[in-house]
Amino acid sequence: MGRNDALRAARLRAGWRSAEQAAEKLQLLGQRILDDPHFTVSARSWRRWEGQRPGWPSDETAAVLHDAFGLWPEDLGFTTPPGWIRPEHHREGDMKRRGFLNVTAAALVAGPVSPQHVDPALIDYFQQQLEGHYRADMFLGPHDLIGTVSAQYQLIDKLVRSAAGETRRGLLRVGAAYAALVGWLYQDAGDMDGASFWRGVTQEIAMRSRDPHLIGYSLVNQAQVRTDLGDGYAVIDLCEAALEDSRRIVPKVRIMAMQQQAHGASLTGDRTAVDRLIDQADQLLPRVDDDLPWGNACRRTPGYLEVQRATCYGRLGLGDEAGALWGQVLDAVPETARRDRGVYMARHATAAATAGDPDQALHIARVVADIASETRSARMRRELGALQRAMRPWQDAPVGRDLGEVLAPVTEGI
């Protein structure tokens, strides 16, 4: 049996000289037409497709290959499975809907399910797994974790339907934390539709759990999405709702709500409110002593509140003050927290540009570009887009052209 020359010929006709280039081009095309930033094609898969046993691609990949070459898989040398019926055509709207269904599938499983015994020890099991996912997120970024965490949420949802009493309430609480993490991963990947959907799931499960701490946490999660959408007044509304009866919620949730409200204040240009809210949150930090497995960034992240203040100052255009804070914060952030460090460094570079120091901005950006390529964090790419805008005064100078070359591989399409 020979190699798959049909696919190789189609690749070469398209001007894709290697399996690596072909995989990259097909992945970008698929992400666009499927409206799914998580659609991936690896060079390893492409090489297998051109080998002796190419197998058969998924329906989504088959459609993307057709868009790329105008040919269906059986005309590209793939092994046609029994029962394959060639589609007459596909519409981009159908592809986008399929991508959205992938986002929602884990949360919209039809019930009821077959009853089963649910041991209370499963609550501790899922809580321990959750802490591991938080650590992995810092190292890996969103794309490698979304599928794993979504699948675990789906299992928790299935168990909730059979559990009773305190076991059911405990699973609802841990399920809300998993839904919140899925929402965060979609947000970090730049999929705001997916993030908004999962933040809504978080709020629903929190309400069902009757846990005031989780309800407040879910409102802060919603506010995070509105921050990324630039809707400062909505951020403030949601955080004020979370703090409405602050006596009922643990200090950790109050801190989260206050710092997020500070982001809302920065979006509305209120520097006084930013400092007041961050200072009030700082006074509460010594009182954080709960054992809740979620929302522990204020304990886990070095200089957590100064990170928020520096981000708000940057958004307010206070380059010198933001830059000084970032210099202090980054000294405490470990190299292993690669994704977070990259985001902070990108903000530091923007602060340097705002303060009139383009050479420092370029120096920092060289490091961030490598981290952005590794983690594929959309948040980092957005921050680099903000850096490009801050560097416009130097766009025709050598430093501006150098920055364009450094960032070109990771900011295409911003």
Tab-separated table of C-alpha atoms in Angstrom:
chain	number	residue	atom	x	y	z
A	1	MET	CA	0.000	0.000	0.000
A	2	GLY	CA	1.436	3.393	-1.030
A	3	ARG	CA	1.331	6.775	0.581
A	4	ASN	CA	-1.591	9.171	0.287
A	5	ASP	CA	-0.414	11.094	-2.767
A	6	ALA	CA	-3.831	12.707	-3.344
A	7	LEU	CA	-3.680	14.739	-0.128
A	8	ARG	CA	-0.027	15.591	-0.677
A	9	ALA	CA	-0.803	16.858	-4.175
A	10	ALA	CA	-3.694	18.988	-2.865
A	11	ARG	CA	-1.424	20.424	-0.195
A	12	LEU	CA	1.265	21.364	-2.688
A	13	ARG	CA	-1.282	22.922	-5.072
A	14	ALA	CA	-2.392	25.126	-2.170
A	15	GLY	CA	1.211	26.238	-1.680
A	16	TRP	CA	1.605	24.470	1.665
A	17	ARG	CA	5.159	23.198	1.490
A	18	SER	CA	5.249	21.069	4.648
A	19	ALA	CA	2.984	19.117	6.990
A	20	GLU	CA	3.628	21.742	9.680
A	21	GLN	CA	2.495	24.588	7.431
A	22	ALA	CA	-0.534	22.619	6.227
A	23	ALA	CA	-1.641	21.792	9.777
A	24	GLU	CA	-1.303	25.428	10.827
A	25	LYS	CA	-3.243	26.733	7.802
A	26	LEU	CA	-6.038	24.166	8.147
A	27	GLN	CA	-6.342	24.878	11.864
A	28	LEU	CA	-6.734	28.621	11.282
A	29	LEU	CA	-9.297	27.992	8.544
A	30	GLY	CA	-11.259	25.608	10.776
A	31	GLN	CA	-11.284	28.005	13.716
A	32	ARG	CA	-12.725	30.687	11.446
A	33	ILE	CA	-15.427	28.751	9.621
A	34	LEU	CA	-16.435	26.681	12.659
A	35	ASP	CA	-16.253	29.740	14.915
A	36	ASP	CA	-14.430	27.419	17.317
A	37	PRO	CA	-11.068	28.635	18.702
A	38	HIS	CA	-10.388	25.129	20.024
A	39	PHE	CA	-10.415	23.385	16.631
A	40	THR	CA	-6.907	21.968	16.253
A	41	VAL	CA	-4.899	20.118	13.612
A	42	SER	CA	-1.431	18.862	14.512
A	43	ALA	CA	1.467	18.285	12.141
A	44	ARG	CA	1.559	14.713	13.437
A	45	SER	CA	-2.041	14.158	12.307
A	46	TRP	CA	-1.272	15.626	8.897
A	47	ARG	CA	1.713	13.340	8.420
A	48	ARG	CA	-0.465	10.362	9.317
A	49	TRP	CA	-3.071	11.481	6.760
A	50	GLU	CA	-0.363	11.473	4.084
A	51	GLY	CA	0.861	8.040	5.206
A	52	GLN	CA	-0.230	4.530	4.373
A	53	ARG	CA	-3.140	4.460	6.843
A	54	PRO	CA	-4.753	7.901	6.714
A	55	GLY	CA	-7.940	6.803	8.485
A	56	TRP	CA	-11.009	9.046	8.283
A	57	PRO	CA	-11.310	12.604	9.645
A	58	SER	CA	-14.128	13.831	11.885
A	59	ASP	CA	-17.157	15.405	10.201
A	60	GLU	CA	-15.907	18.870	11.192
A	61	THR	CA	-12.426	18.237	9.803
A	62	ALA	CA	-13.928	16.767	6.614
A	63	ALA	CA	-15.903	19.971	6.107
A	64	VAL	CA	-12.813	22.135	6.716
A	65	LEU	CA	-10.771	20.044	4.251
A	66	HIS	CA	-13.541	20.572	1.695
A	67	ASP	CA	-13.379	24.325	2.282
A	68	ALA	CA	-9.605	24.244	1.831
A	69	PHE	CA	-9.392	22.078	-1.314
A	70	GLY	CA	-12.911	21.812	-2.753
A	71	LEU	CA	-12.686	18.022	-2.318
A	72	TRP	CA	-14.265	15.601	0.141
A	73	PRO	CA	-12.035	13.153	2.085
A	74	GLU	CA	-12.657	10.194	-0.241
A	75	ASP	CA	-11.212	12.299	-3.087
A	76	LEU	CA	-8.206	13.170	-0.914
A	77	GLY	CA	-7.110	9.568	-0.364
A	78	PHE	CA	-8.769	8.913	2.999
A	79	THR	CA	-10.239	5.476	3.763
A	80	THR	CA	-14.005	5.839	3.319
A	81	PRO	CA	-15.967	4.266	6.204
A	82	PRO	CA	-19.124	2.196	5.624
A	83	GLY	CA	-22.257	4.316	5.389
A	84	TRP	CA	-20.500	7.567	4.489
A	85	ILE	CA	-22.859	9.859	2.586
A	86	ARG	CA	-21.229	12.816	0.910
A	87	PRO	CA	-22.893	16.101	1.928
A	88	GLU	CA	-24.164	18.141	-0.985
A	89	HIS	CA	-23.025	21.347	0.679
A	90	HIS	CA	-22.586	22.991	4.056
A	91	ARG	CA	-23.335	26.501	5.247
A	92	GLU	CA	-21.049	28.540	7.468
A	93	GLY	CA	-23.949	29.213	9.836
A	94	ASP	CA	-24.395	25.464	10.352
A	95	MET	CA	-20.704	25.137	11.138
A	96	LYS	CA	-20.837	27.939	13.682
A	97	ARG	CA	-23.866	26.371	15.337
A	98	ARG	CA	-21.999	23.066	15.578
A	99	GLY	CA	-19.130	24.865	17.285
A	100	PHE	CA	-21.541	26.416	19.814
A	101	LEU	CA	-23.114	23.025	20.506
A	102	ASN	CA	-19.632	21.710	21.325
A	103	VAL	CA	-19.313	24.458	23.943
A	104	THR	CA	-22.655	23.686	25.560
A	105	ALA	CA	-22.748	19.898	25.241
A	106	ALA	CA	-21.356	19.070	28.695
A	107	ALA	CA	-23.941	21.268	30.439
A	108	LEU	CA	-27.031	20.383	28.401
A	109	VAL	CA	-27.261	16.613	28.787
A	110	ALA	CA	-30.878	15.495	28.559
A	111	GLY	CA	-32.255	13.634	31.583
A	112	PRO	CA	-33.326	11.802	33.567
A	113	VAL	CA	-30.410	9.402	33.880
A	114	SER	CA	-30.359	5.891	35.318
A	115	PRO	CA	-30.330	6.054	39.143
A	116	GLN	CA	-27.109	5.060	40.899
A	117	HIS	CA	-25.630	5.073	44.371
A	118	VAL	CA	-23.557	8.206	44.999
A	119	ASP	CA	-20.986	7.936	47.764
A	120	PRO	CA	-20.366	11.193	49.715
A	121	ALA	CA	-16.603	10.591	49.360
A	122	LEU	CA	-16.937	11.668	45.722
A	123	ILE	CA	-17.296	15.267	46.889
A	124	ASP	CA	-13.758	15.224	48.340
A	125	TYR	CA	-12.488	13.478	45.215
A	126	PHE	CA	-13.766	16.210	42.898
A	127	GLN	CA	-12.532	18.954	45.238
A	128	GLN	CA	-9.013	17.508	45.215
A	129	GLN	CA	-9.092	17.231	41.426
A	130	LEU	CA	-10.169	20.867	41.228
A	131	GLU	CA	-7.032	22.132	42.949
A	132	GLY	CA	-4.938	20.159	40.470
A	133	HIS	CA	-6.805	21.759	37.567
A	134	TYR	CA	-6.100	25.233	38.956
A	135	ARG	CA	-2.379	24.446	39.076
A	136	ALA	CA	-2.394	22.916	35.595
A	137	ASP	CA	-4.121	26.020	34.220
A	138	MET	CA	-1.179	28.159	35.339
A	139	PHE	CA	1.261	25.887	33.490
A	140	LEU	CA	-0.723	24.922	30.372
A	141	GLY	CA	-3.212	27.654	29.545
A	142	PRO	CA	-6.816	26.946	28.531
A	143	HIS	CA	-6.848	24.767	25.435
A	144	ASP	CA	-5.462	21.567	26.920
A	145	LEU	CA	-7.816	21.639	29.915
A	146	ILE	CA	-11.247	22.621	28.583
A	147	GLY	CA	-12.171	19.103	27.464
A	148	THR	CA	-11.016	17.476	30.714
A	149	VAL	CA	-12.765	19.901	33.068
A	150	SER	CA	-15.967	19.972	30.974
A	151	ALA	CA	-16.133	16.163	31.051
A	152	GLN	CA	-15.767	16.150	34.830
A	153	TYR	CA	-18.521	18.748	35.154
A	154	GLN	CA	-20.736	16.485	33.042
A	155	LEU	CA	-20.060	13.579	35.403
A	156	ILE	CA	-20.856	15.752	38.443
A	157	ASP	CA	-24.120	16.839	36.801
A	158	LYS	CA	-25.018	13.164	36.229
A	159	LEU	CA	-24.287	12.285	39.871
A	160	VAL	CA	-26.316	15.241	41.163
A	161	ARG	CA	-29.395	13.738	39.498
A	162	SER	CA	-29.076	10.582	41.617
A	163	ALA	CA	-27.738	12.044	44.884
A	164	ALA	CA	-29.857	13.192	47.808
A	165	GLY	CA	-29.598	15.359	50.908
A	166	GLU	CA	-26.206	16.723	51.915
A	167	THR	CA	-24.439	14.671	49.256
A	168	ARG	CA	-26.498	16.347	46.547
A	169	ARG	CA	-25.875	19.815	47.981
A	170	GLY	CA	-22.149	19.098	48.243
A	171	LEU	CA	-22.022	17.992	44.614
A	172	LEU	CA	-23.930	21.098	43.549
A	173	ARG	CA	-21.355	23.249	45.325
A	174	VAL	CA	-18.397	21.523	43.698
A	175	GLY	CA	-20.248	21.487	40.356
A	176	ALA	CA	-20.599	25.256	40.480
A	177	ALA	CA	-16.836	25.553	41.011
A	178	TYR	CA	-16.160	23.305	38.009
A	179	ALA	CA	-18.558	25.313	35.823
A	180	ALA	CA	-16.791	28.502	36.911
A	181	LEU	CA	-13.437	27.043	35.905
A	182	VAL	CA	-14.776	25.986	32.492
A	183	GLY	CA	-16.094	29.531	32.031
A	184	TRP	CA	-12.687	30.951	32.940
A	185	LEU	CA	-10.922	28.627	30.494
A	186	TYR	CA	-13.193	29.743	27.652
A	187	GLN	CA	-12.624	33.358	28.645
A	188	ASP	CA	-8.853	32.900	28.664
A	189	ALA	CA	-9.127	31.232	25.250
A	190	GLY	CA	-10.920	34.327	23.914
A	191	ASP	CA	-14.300	32.629	23.405
A	192	MET	CA	-16.588	35.139	25.109
A	193	ASP	CA	-19.774	33.364	23.961
A	194	GLY	CA	-18.563	30.167	25.610
A	195	ALA	CA	-17.411	32.057	28.703
A	196	SER	CA	-20.759	33.821	29.081
A	197	PHE	CA	-22.667	30.544	28.694
A	198	TRP	CA	-20.625	28.785	31.375
A	199	ARG	CA	-20.785	31.766	33.740
A	200	GLY	CA	-24.562	31.437	33.439
A	201	VAL	CA	-24.325	27.728	34.280
A	202	THR	CA	-22.214	28.643	37.322
A	203	GLN	CA	-24.847	31.041	38.552
A	204	GLU	CA	-27.659	28.530	38.053
A	205	ILE	CA	-25.852	25.796	39.993
A	206	ALA	CA	-24.854	28.258	42.730
A	207	MET	CA	-28.486	29.307	43.159
A	208	ARG	CA	-29.566	25.671	43.319
A	209	SER	CA	-26.969	24.999	46.011
A	210	ARG	CA	-28.408	27.821	48.185
A	211	ASP	CA	-24.813	28.636	49.164
A	212	PRO	CA	-24.458	32.428	49.652
A	213	HIS	CA	-20.685	32.283	49.154
A	214	LEU	CA	-21.062	30.542	45.791
A	215	ILE	CA	-23.849	32.883	44.715
A	216	GLY	CA	-21.564	35.853	45.387
A	217	TYR	CA	-18.726	34.076	43.586
A	218	SER	CA	-20.946	33.445	40.567
A	219	LEU	CA	-21.835	37.148	40.363
A	220	VAL	CA	-18.128	38.032	40.389
A	221	ASN	CA	-17.623	35.502	37.591
A	222	GLN	CA	-20.275	37.286	35.541
A	223	ALA	CA	-18.553	40.590	36.298
A	224	GLN	CA	-15.256	39.213	34.948
A	225	VAL	CA	-16.887	38.644	31.570
A	226	ARG	CA	-18.329	42.166	31.568
A	227	THR	CA	-14.836	43.513	32.396
A	228	ASP	CA	-13.408	41.845	29.307
A	229	LEU	CA	-16.303	43.306	27.307
A	230	GLY	CA	-15.430	46.795	28.598
A	231	ASP	CA	-18.800	47.315	30.312
A	232	GLY	CA	-17.724	49.057	33.504
A	233	TYR	CA	-21.168	49.931	34.831
A	234	ALA	CA	-22.346	46.310	34.491
A	235	VAL	CA	-19.250	45.202	36.430
A	236	ILE	CA	-20.086	47.623	39.219
A	237	ASP	CA	-23.762	46.529	39.301
A	238	LEU	CA	-22.858	42.838	39.585
A	239	CYS	CA	-20.226	43.402	42.276
A	240	GLU	CA	-22.540	45.614	44.302
A	241	ALA	CA	-25.145	42.829	44.127
A	242	ALA	CA	-22.548	40.332	45.401
A	243	LEU	CA	-21.693	42.662	48.303
A	244	GLU	CA	-25.271	43.629	49.124
A	245	ASP	CA	-25.349	41.454	52.244
A	246	SER	CA	-21.642	41.112	52.856
A	247	ARG	CA	-22.157	39.679	56.359
A	248	ARG	CA	-23.357	36.429	54.758
A	249	ILE	CA	-20.256	35.828	52.637
A	250	VAL	CA	-16.704	34.885	53.608
A	251	PRO	CA	-13.936	37.511	53.356
A	252	LYS	CA	-12.487	35.796	50.274
A	253	VAL	CA	-15.641	36.412	48.232
A	254	ARG	CA	-15.839	39.999	49.478
A	255	ILE	CA	-12.235	40.550	48.357
A	256	MET	CA	-13.023	39.109	44.937
A	257	ALA	CA	-16.057	41.356	44.555
A	258	MET	CA	-14.194	44.487	45.686
A	259	GLN	CA	-11.215	43.981	43.394
A	260	GLN	CA	-13.507	43.243	40.449
A	261	GLN	CA	-15.541	46.342	41.221
A	262	ALA	CA	-12.241	48.248	41.091
A	263	HIS	CA	-11.849	47.015	37.507
A	264	GLY	CA	-15.320	48.365	36.773
A	265	ALA	CA	-14.314	51.701	38.301
A	266	SER	CA	-11.204	51.822	36.123
A	267	LEU	CA	-13.381	51.294	33.042
A	268	THR	CA	-15.456	54.323	34.056
A	269	GLY	CA	-12.354	56.451	34.761
A	270	ASP	CA	-12.746	56.585	38.558
A	271	ARG	CA	-9.229	56.327	39.968
A	272	THR	CA	-10.382	57.301	43.492
A	273	ALA	CA	-12.789	54.358	43.630
A	274	VAL	CA	-10.080	52.012	42.340
A	275	ASP	CA	-7.745	52.848	45.222
A	276	ARG	CA	-10.522	52.825	47.823
A	277	LEU	CA	-11.791	49.371	46.785
A	278	ILE	CA	-8.324	47.802	46.529
A	279	ASP	CA	-7.355	49.249	49.930
A	280	GLN	CA	-10.546	47.902	51.532
A	281	ALA	CA	-9.903	44.478	50.030
A	282	ASP	CA	-6.325	44.560	51.335
A	283	GLN	CA	-7.606	45.063	54.889
A	284	LEU	CA	-9.618	41.845	54.552
A	285	LEU	CA	-6.757	39.640	53.310
A	286	PRO	CA	-5.565	38.592	56.811
A	287	ARG	CA	-9.104	37.335	57.527
A	288	VAL	CA	-9.187	34.804	54.661
A	289	ASP	CA	-9.247	31.476	56.487
A	290	ASP	CA	-11.945	29.364	54.784
A	291	ASP	CA	-11.345	25.887	53.387
A	292	LEU	CA	-13.409	26.375	50.226
A	293	PRO	CA	-11.597	24.768	47.261
A	294	TRP	CA	-12.434	27.509	44.744
A	295	GLY	CA	-11.581	31.187	44.332
A	296	ASN	CA	-8.199	30.984	46.055
A	297	ALA	CA	-6.280	33.293	43.731
A	298	CYS	CA	-5.948	35.846	46.527
A	299	ARG	CA	-3.962	33.241	48.505
A	300	ARG	CA	-2.204	31.592	45.573
A	301	THR	CA	-1.156	34.612	43.477
A	302	PRO	CA	1.821	36.651	44.763
A	303	GLY	CA	0.870	40.309	45.143
A	304	TYR	CA	-2.717	39.505	44.116
A	305	LEU	CA	-4.238	42.900	44.935
A	306	GLU	CA	-1.301	44.887	43.574
A	307	VAL	CA	-1.738	42.958	40.304
A	308	GLN	CA	-5.308	44.277	40.199
A	309	ARG	CA	-4.227	47.820	41.077
A	310	ALA	CA	-1.498	47.810	38.409
A	311	THR	CA	-3.979	46.514	35.819
A	312	CYS	CA	-6.468	49.245	36.728
A	313	TYR	CA	-3.770	51.921	36.597
A	314	GLY	CA	-2.759	50.717	33.149
A	315	ARG	CA	-6.359	50.905	31.988
A	316	LEU	CA	-6.535	54.461	33.350
A	317	GLY	CA	-3.430	55.429	31.330
A	318	LEU	CA	-1.204	55.904	34.395
A	319	GLY	CA	1.923	54.510	32.749
A	320	ASP	CA	4.556	55.510	35.311
A	321	GLU	CA	2.542	54.305	38.306
A	322	ALA	CA	1.477	51.083	36.594
A	323	GLY	CA	5.038	50.377	35.465
A	324	ALA	CA	6.440	50.813	38.967
A	325	LEU	CA	3.850	48.400	40.373
A	326	TRP	CA	4.478	45.811	37.658
A	327	GLY	CA	8.192	45.927	38.417
A	328	GLN	CA	7.443	45.013	42.047
A	329	VAL	CA	4.804	42.382	41.224
A	330	LEU	CA	6.877	40.518	38.646
A	331	ASP	CA	9.746	40.075	41.114
A	332	ALA	CA	7.407	37.849	43.164
A	333	VAL	CA	5.766	35.863	40.344
A	334	PRO	CA	7.494	32.493	39.833
A	335	GLU	CA	8.751	31.516	36.380
A	336	THR	CA	6.552	28.405	36.574
A	337	ALA	CA	3.380	30.550	36.495
A	338	ARG	CA	4.076	31.029	32.809
A	339	ARG	CA	0.696	32.144	31.520
A	340	ASP	CA	0.015	34.655	34.319
A	341	ARG	CA	3.557	35.979	34.111
A	342	GLY	CA	3.138	36.524	30.362
A	343	VAL	CA	-0.083	38.478	30.853
A	344	TYR	CA	1.510	40.668	33.536
A	345	MET	CA	4.599	41.298	31.417
A	346	ALA	CA	2.454	42.342	28.460
A	347	ARG	CA	0.690	44.854	30.688
A	348	HIS	CA	4.075	46.015	31.974
A	349	ALA	CA	5.221	46.589	28.386
A	350	THR	CA	2.116	48.652	27.642
A	351	ALA	CA	2.725	50.731	30.765
A	352	ALA	CA	6.306	51.354	29.583
A	353	ALA	CA	5.048	52.527	26.186
A	354	THR	CA	2.435	54.756	27.831
A	355	ALA	CA	5.198	56.251	29.985
A	356	GLY	CA	7.237	57.031	26.850
A	357	ASP	CA	9.808	54.218	27.020
A	358	PRO	CA	9.366	52.209	23.780
A	359	ASP	CA	12.739	50.454	24.090
A	360	GLN	CA	11.770	48.879	27.410
A	361	ALA	CA	8.389	47.937	25.927
A	362	LEU	CA	10.123	46.126	23.053
A	363	HIS	CA	12.540	44.363	25.403
A	364	ILE	CA	9.650	42.975	27.490
A	365	ALA	CA	7.589	42.091	24.413
A	366	ARG	CA	10.299	39.750	23.073
A	367	VAL	CA	9.819	37.479	26.089
A	368	VAL	CA	6.022	37.729	26.071
A	369	ALA	CA	5.791	36.715	22.410
A	370	ASP	CA	7.421	33.360	23.194
A	371	ILE	CA	5.079	32.729	26.142
A	372	ALA	CA	2.025	33.672	24.043
A	373	SER	CA	3.052	31.175	21.361
A	374	GLU	CA	3.407	28.405	23.946
A	375	THR	CA	0.218	28.988	25.968
A	376	ARG	CA	-2.090	30.239	23.163
A	377	SER	CA	-3.750	32.503	25.737
A	378	ALA	CA	-6.168	34.883	24.045
A	379	ARG	CA	-5.916	37.200	27.044
A	380	MET	CA	-2.194	37.533	26.422
A	381	ARG	CA	-2.796	38.183	22.731
A	382	ARG	CA	-5.318	40.880	23.655
A	383	GLU	CA	-2.780	42.507	25.949
A	384	LEU	CA	-0.231	42.457	23.119
A	385	GLY	CA	-2.821	44.117	20.886
A	386	ALA	CA	-3.105	46.866	23.521
A	387	LEU	CA	0.696	47.177	23.444
A	388	GLN	CA	0.632	47.644	19.679
A	389	ARG	CA	-1.864	50.475	20.069
A	390	ALA	CA	0.251	52.108	22.783
A	391	MET	CA	3.302	51.911	20.474
A	392	ARG	CA	1.645	53.694	17.532
A	393	PRO	CA	3.641	56.907	18.083
A	394	TRP	CA	6.755	54.881	17.147
A	395	GLN	CA	5.252	52.701	14.427
A	396	ASP	CA	7.487	54.196	11.701
A	397	ALA	CA	10.615	54.227	13.872
A	398	PRO	CA	13.024	51.249	14.036
A	399	VAL	CA	11.706	50.265	17.482
A	400	GLY	CA	8.150	50.167	16.123
A	401	ARG	CA	9.123	48.051	13.127
A	402	ASP	CA	11.046	45.678	15.387
A	403	LEU	CA	7.993	45.315	17.601
A	404	GLY	CA	5.843	44.491	14.580
A	405	GLU	CA	8.230	41.696	13.586
A	406	VAL	CA	8.370	40.311	17.133
A	407	LEU	CA	4.603	40.238	17.570
A	408	ALA	CA	3.536	39.258	14.044
A	409	PRO	CA	3.380	35.489	14.768
A	410	VAL	CA	1.080	35.909	17.781
A	411	THR	CA	-1.081	38.970	17.024
A	412	GLU	CA	-2.343	38.108	13.545
A	413	GLY	CA	-6.023	38.933	13.393
A	414	ILE	CA	-6.099	41.226	16.462
